Coordinates of C-alpha atoms in Angstrom, one line a residue:
M1 CA 93.9 98.6 88.9
K2 CA 92.9 100.6 85.8
S3 CA 92.4 98.8 82.5
E4 CA 94.8 99.4 79.6
D5 CA 91.9 101.0 77.8
Q6 CA 91.3 103.4 80.6
K7 CA 95.1 104.3 80.8
I8 CA 95.2 105.1 77.0
K9 CA 92.0 107.2 77.4
D10 CA 93.5 109.1 80.3
S11 CA 96.8 109.6 78.6
S12 CA 95.0 110.9 75.3
M13 CA 92.9 113.4 77.4
F14 CA 96.0 114.6 79.2
A15 CA 97.9 115.3 75.9
N16 CA 95.0 117.4 74.5
M17 CA 95.5 119.8 77.5
W18 CA 99.1 120.9 77.0
S19 CA 98.0 124.2 75.5
E20 CA 96.0 125.2 78.5
Q21 CA 97.2 127.1 81.6
K22 CA 97.8 124.4 84.2
N23 CA 98.4 124.8 88.0
I24 CA 100.0 122.1 90.1
R25 CA 100.7 121.7 93.9
I26 CA 103.5 119.2 94.8
A27 CA 104.4 118.3 98.4
V28 CA 107.6 116.6 99.3
L29 CA 108.0 114.9 102.6
D30 CA 111.6 115.2 103.7
L31 CA 112.7 112.3 106.0
Y32 CA 116.4 113.1 106.1
E33 CA 116.2 114.5 109.6
G34 CA 118.3 117.4 108.8
Q35 CA 121.3 115.3 107.6
A36 CA 123.3 116.3 104.5
N37 CA 122.0 114.6 101.4
Q38 CA 121.7 114.8 97.7
G39 CA 118.2 113.2 97.5
M40 CA 116.3 116.4 98.3
R41 CA 118.2 118.6 95.7
C42 CA 117.7 115.9 93.1
I43 CA 113.9 115.6 93.7
R44 CA 113.7 119.6 93.8
E45 CA 115.5 119.7 90.5
I46 CA 113.4 117.0 88.8
V47 CA 110.2 118.4 89.9
H48 CA 110.9 122.1 88.9
D49 CA 112.5 121.1 85.5
W50 CA 109.7 118.8 84.5
C51 CA 107.0 121.3 85.5
A52 CA 108.8 124.1 83.7
G53 CA 109.1 121.9 80.6
K54 CA 105.4 121.1 80.6
G55 CA 104.2 124.7 81.3
F56 CA 102.9 124.0 84.8
D57 CA 102.5 126.9 87.2
L58 CA 104.1 125.2 90.2
Y59 CA 103.4 125.6 93.9
Y60 CA 106.0 123.5 95.7
E61 CA 106.6 122.8 99.4
E62 CA 108.8 120.7 101.5
F63 CA 107.8 119.1 104.9
D64 CA 110.4 118.3 107.6
V65 CA 108.8 115.2 109.1
R66 CA 111.2 113.9 111.4
Q67 CA 112.4 117.1 112.9
Q68 CA 109.4 119.2 112.9
L69 CA 106.7 116.6 112.6
A70 CA 105.5 118.5 109.6
V71 CA 103.2 116.8 107.1
P72 CA 101.2 118.2 104.3
D73 CA 97.4 118.4 104.2
T74 CA 95.3 117.0 101.2
S75 CA 95.1 120.2 99.3
F76 CA 98.3 119.2 97.2
D77 CA 97.9 117.3 94.0
L78 CA 100.6 114.9 94.3
Y79 CA 103.3 113.8 96.9
I80 CA 106.8 112.6 96.9
S81 CA 108.2 111.0 100.2
S82 CA 112.1 110.8 100.4
G83 CA 114.8 108.6 101.6
G84 CA 116.4 109.1 104.7
P85 CA 119.0 107.9 107.3
G86 CA 118.8 105.3 110.0
S87 CA 116.5 102.3 110.8
P88 CA 113.0 102.0 109.4
L89 CA 112.3 99.7 112.4
E90 CA 113.4 101.7 115.4
S91 CA 111.1 104.6 114.6
E92 CA 108.0 102.5 115.4
G93 CA 105.9 104.4 117.8
S94 CA 107.7 107.7 117.5
K95 CA 105.7 111.0 117.2
W96 CA 107.1 111.7 113.7
E97 CA 106.1 108.4 112.4
A98 CA 102.7 108.6 114.0
A99 CA 102.3 112.0 112.1
Y100 CA 103.5 110.4 109.0
F101 CA 101.1 107.5 109.0
K102 CA 98.3 109.8 109.9
W103 CA 99.0 111.8 106.7
L104 CA 99.2 108.5 104.7
E105 CA 95.8 107.5 106.1
S106 CA 94.3 110.9 105.3
I107 CA 95.4 110.4 101.6
E108 CA 93.9 106.8 101.6
D109 CA 90.7 108.3 102.9
W110 CA 90.7 110.9 100.2
N111 CA 91.3 108.4 97.5
F112 CA 88.6 106.2 98.7
S113 CA 86.0 109.0 99.0
S114 CA 86.8 111.3 96.1
Q115 CA 85.9 111.4 92.4
E116 CA 87.8 109.4 89.9
T117 CA 89.5 112.5 88.4
D118 CA 90.5 113.8 91.8
K119 CA 92.9 111.1 93.2
K120 CA 96.1 111.9 94.9
H121 CA 99.3 110.0 93.8
V122 CA 102.3 109.3 96.1
F123 CA 105.8 108.1 95.3
F124 CA 107.7 106.6 98.2
I125 CA 111.6 106.4 98.0
C126 CA 113.8 104.0 99.9
H127 CA 113.4 104.7 103.6
S128 CA 109.7 105.8 103.0
F129 CA 109.3 102.7 100.9
Q130 CA 110.5 100.5 103.8
L131 CA 108.3 102.3 106.4
V132 CA 105.2 101.8 104.1
C133 CA 106.0 98.0 103.5
R134 CA 106.3 97.7 107.4
H135 CA 103.0 99.6 107.9
Y136 CA 101.1 97.3 105.4
G137 CA 102.9 94.2 106.7
I138 CA 103.5 93.0 103.2
G139 CA 107.2 92.0 103.7
N140 CA 110.0 91.3 106.2
V141 CA 111.9 94.7 106.9
C142 CA 115.2 93.8 108.4
K143 CA 118.8 94.9 108.5
R144 CA 121.1 93.7 105.6
K145 CA 124.2 91.6 106.1
S146 CA 126.2 94.3 104.5
T147 CA 125.5 97.9 103.3
A148 CA 124.2 98.3 99.8
F149 CA 125.9 101.4 98.2
G150 CA 126.6 102.1 94.6
V151 CA 125.1 101.7 91.1
F152 CA 123.4 98.4 90.7
P153 CA 121.1 96.7 88.1
I154 CA 117.4 96.5 88.9
H155 CA 115.5 93.6 87.4
M156 CA 111.9 94.0 86.5
L157 CA 109.3 91.2 87.0
D158 CA 106.3 90.8 84.7
E159 CA 104.3 93.6 86.3
G160 CA 107.2 96.0 85.9
T161 CA 107.3 95.5 82.2
T162 CA 103.7 97.0 81.8
E163 CA 104.1 99.7 84.7
P164 CA 103.6 103.2 83.3
V165 CA 106.2 104.6 85.7
F166 CA 108.7 102.3 84.2
D167 CA 107.9 103.0 80.5
G168 CA 110.9 103.3 78.6
L169 CA 113.2 101.5 80.9
K170 CA 115.4 98.5 79.8
D171 CA 115.5 95.3 81.9
P172 CA 117.6 95.4 83.7
F173 CA 118.0 99.1 84.3
Y174 CA 120.5 100.8 86.7
S175 CA 119.8 103.0 89.6
V176 CA 121.6 104.2 92.9
D177 CA 121.1 101.8 95.9
S178 CA 122.2 103.2 99.3
R179 CA 120.7 101.4 102.4
D180 CA 121.5 99.3 105.5
Y181 CA 118.1 97.6 105.5
Q182 CA 115.8 95.8 103.0
V183 CA 112.4 94.4 102.4
I184 CA 112.3 90.7 101.6
E185 CA 110.0 87.7 102.0
P186 CA 107.0 89.3 100.5
D187 CA 103.5 88.3 101.8
I188 CA 101.9 87.3 98.5
H189 CA 98.5 86.9 99.8
K190 CA 98.4 90.2 101.5
L191 CA 99.8 91.9 98.4
H192 CA 97.0 90.4 96.3
Q193 CA 94.3 91.4 98.8
M194 CA 95.6 95.0 98.6
G195 CA 95.8 94.8 94.9
A196 CA 99.5 95.4 94.9
S197 CA 102.1 94.0 92.7
I198 CA 105.9 93.6 92.9
L199 CA 107.4 95.5 90.0
A200 CA 111.2 94.7 90.4
I201 CA 113.8 92.9 92.6
E202 CA 117.6 92.7 93.3
K203 CA 119.7 90.8 90.8
N204 CA 118.7 87.2 91.0
R205 CA 121.6 85.2 92.1
P206 CA 120.7 81.6 92.7
H207 CA 124.2 80.7 94.0
V208 CA 123.9 83.2 97.0
P209 CA 121.8 81.8 99.8
Y210 CA 120.0 85.2 100.5
E211 CA 116.5 86.4 99.8
R212 CA 116.3 89.0 97.0
A213 CA 115.2 92.4 98.1
L214 CA 111.9 93.8 96.7
M215 CA 113.1 96.9 94.9
A216 CA 109.8 98.4 93.6
I217 CA 106.1 97.8 94.5
R218 CA 102.9 99.3 93.1
F219 CA 100.8 99.4 96.4
N220 CA 97.7 100.4 94.5
D221 CA 96.5 102.6 91.6
Y222 CA 97.9 105.7 93.2
F223 CA 100.7 104.6 95.5
I224 CA 104.0 103.4 94.2
G225 CA 107.5 103.1 95.7
T226 CA 111.1 102.0 95.1
Q227 CA 113.8 100.8 97.5
F228 CA 116.4 102.4 95.3
H229 CA 116.9 106.1 94.3
P230 CA 115.3 107.0 91.1
E231 CA 116.1 110.7 91.8
A232 CA 119.8 110.2 92.0
D233 CA 121.9 111.9 89.5
A234 CA 125.4 111.6 88.4
T235 CA 126.7 114.7 90.0
G236 CA 125.5 113.7 93.5
M237 CA 126.7 110.1 93.2
H238 CA 130.1 111.1 92.1
M239 CA 130.4 113.3 95.0
Y240 CA 129.5 110.3 97.2
L241 CA 131.5 107.8 95.6
M242 CA 134.6 110.1 96.0
R243 CA 134.1 110.5 99.7
E244 CA 136.7 108.2 101.6
D245 CA 134.1 106.6 103.8
K246 CA 131.8 105.8 100.9
K247 CA 134.7 104.6 98.7
Q248 CA 136.0 102.2 101.5
T249 CA 132.4 100.9 101.9
V250 CA 132.2 100.0 98.3
I251 CA 135.8 98.5 98.3
E252 CA 135.3 96.4 101.4
N253 CA 131.9 94.9 100.1
H254 CA 132.6 94.6 96.4
G255 CA 136.4 95.4 95.7
A256 CA 138.3 98.1 94.2
P257 CA 137.5 97.2 90.5
K258 CA 133.8 97.5 91.5
W259 CA 134.2 101.1 92.8
Q260 CA 136.2 102.1 89.7
S261 CA 133.4 100.5 87.6
M262 CA 130.8 102.6 89.5
V263 CA 132.6 105.8 88.9
E264 CA 132.8 105.0 85.1
Q265 CA 129.1 104.0 84.9
L266 CA 128.1 107.5 86.1
Q267 CA 129.2 108.9 82.5
D268 CA 126.9 106.2 80.8
P269 CA 123.7 107.9 79.5
G270 CA 122.1 104.5 79.5
K271 CA 122.4 103.9 83.2
I272 CA 121.5 106.1 86.2
L273 CA 121.2 109.2 84.0
F274 CA 118.5 107.4 82.0
T275 CA 116.6 106.2 85.1
Y276 CA 116.9 109.9 86.6
K277 CA 115.2 111.2 83.4
T278 CA 112.6 108.4 83.4
I279 CA 111.0 107.2 86.6
L280 CA 110.1 110.3 88.6
P281 CA 109.1 112.2 85.3
N282 CA 107.1 109.3 84.3
F283 CA 105.3 109.5 87.8
L284 CA 104.7 113.3 87.4
H285 CA 103.2 112.7 84.0
M286 CA 100.9 109.9 85.2
A287 CA 100.0 111.7 88.5
T288 CA 99.1 115.0 86.8
Q289 CA 96.8 113.4 84.3
E290 CA 93.9 113.2 86.7
C291 CA 94.5 116.5 88.6
V292 CA 94.6 118.5 85.4
A293 CA 91.6 116.8 84.1
E294 CA 89.7 117.7 87.3
K295 CA 90.8 121.4 87.0

C-alpha cells in the first residue's frame, strides 16, 4: 500500500494539472446480461458528469461481458465492473467468466510490470465484487437466508476510515443493497498475504446468529470493490421501491414501516445521495491521478 506521504504528494501533483487539457479512457464492464437495470445508467451519468466537471476529454466504452463475451483491452486508463443478476457461483467454468478473469489477469500483469505512474485502477460493484472474492478465495461466497433489498447503513472498519475512496463519508453511511448472495467468513491470512483490507461490513448485530457480510474490500493499491451499490441514485431506487414485487420483498423481510422509511430516506441528502456523490467520484479522482501524471 502507498504511504500517506506518497498519497499527499500524488494528490498535490494532480491538483496542479487541472488547467491542462486532459484525455481519459474509461471502460465499463456490463454484467447485467441484458436485463433491465438502473446500474448502468447511474455509472454512465456519474462518469460523464465527473469528467465534464473536471475538464476531461472522455473516451467511454461499455462491454457486454455475459452476452457477448466482450472485455476491454489494457489501453483504458481505468475500469468499472458492474453489478448483475443471478448467482456468482453458478457461472463458474462458463465462457463469459473465463473471458472476465482473463481480462482481470491482464490488468494484474499490467500493474505488475508497468511504471509507477501508469497503473490501471478497477472498481468492482456487487456481483463483480462477489466474483472477484471467489476468484481470490478470500471469503465464503454463499446464498443469503433472505434477499437484501433497500437502503441500509454500511459500517466502516478501521481501514475504511482512512480509505481515500471513502473520504468524506460518515460512519455509518447509507447505500443501496440489492442481492441474494453474500461474502462472509473472510480468510484473514490470505487477505494479509494479498495486502488486502476489509473496509466495511453490514450492521453489527450481536443478537442475530449470522455472519456479517463484507461490504467493501481494498484488494490492493489499484483494485477496490463494494458489495453494495455506490452508483445508485434516488431516482432509480424510487422506481424500484415502487415496483410491486420489490415493495413486497421489503415488506416481507423487514415490514411495511421499513419500506415507508426507505422511500422517505431517498429524499435525505445525507444518505444515498451523499454516497452517490462521494464514492465513485472519489475513485475517479484517485484513479486519474496517475494516468494524468503519466500523460
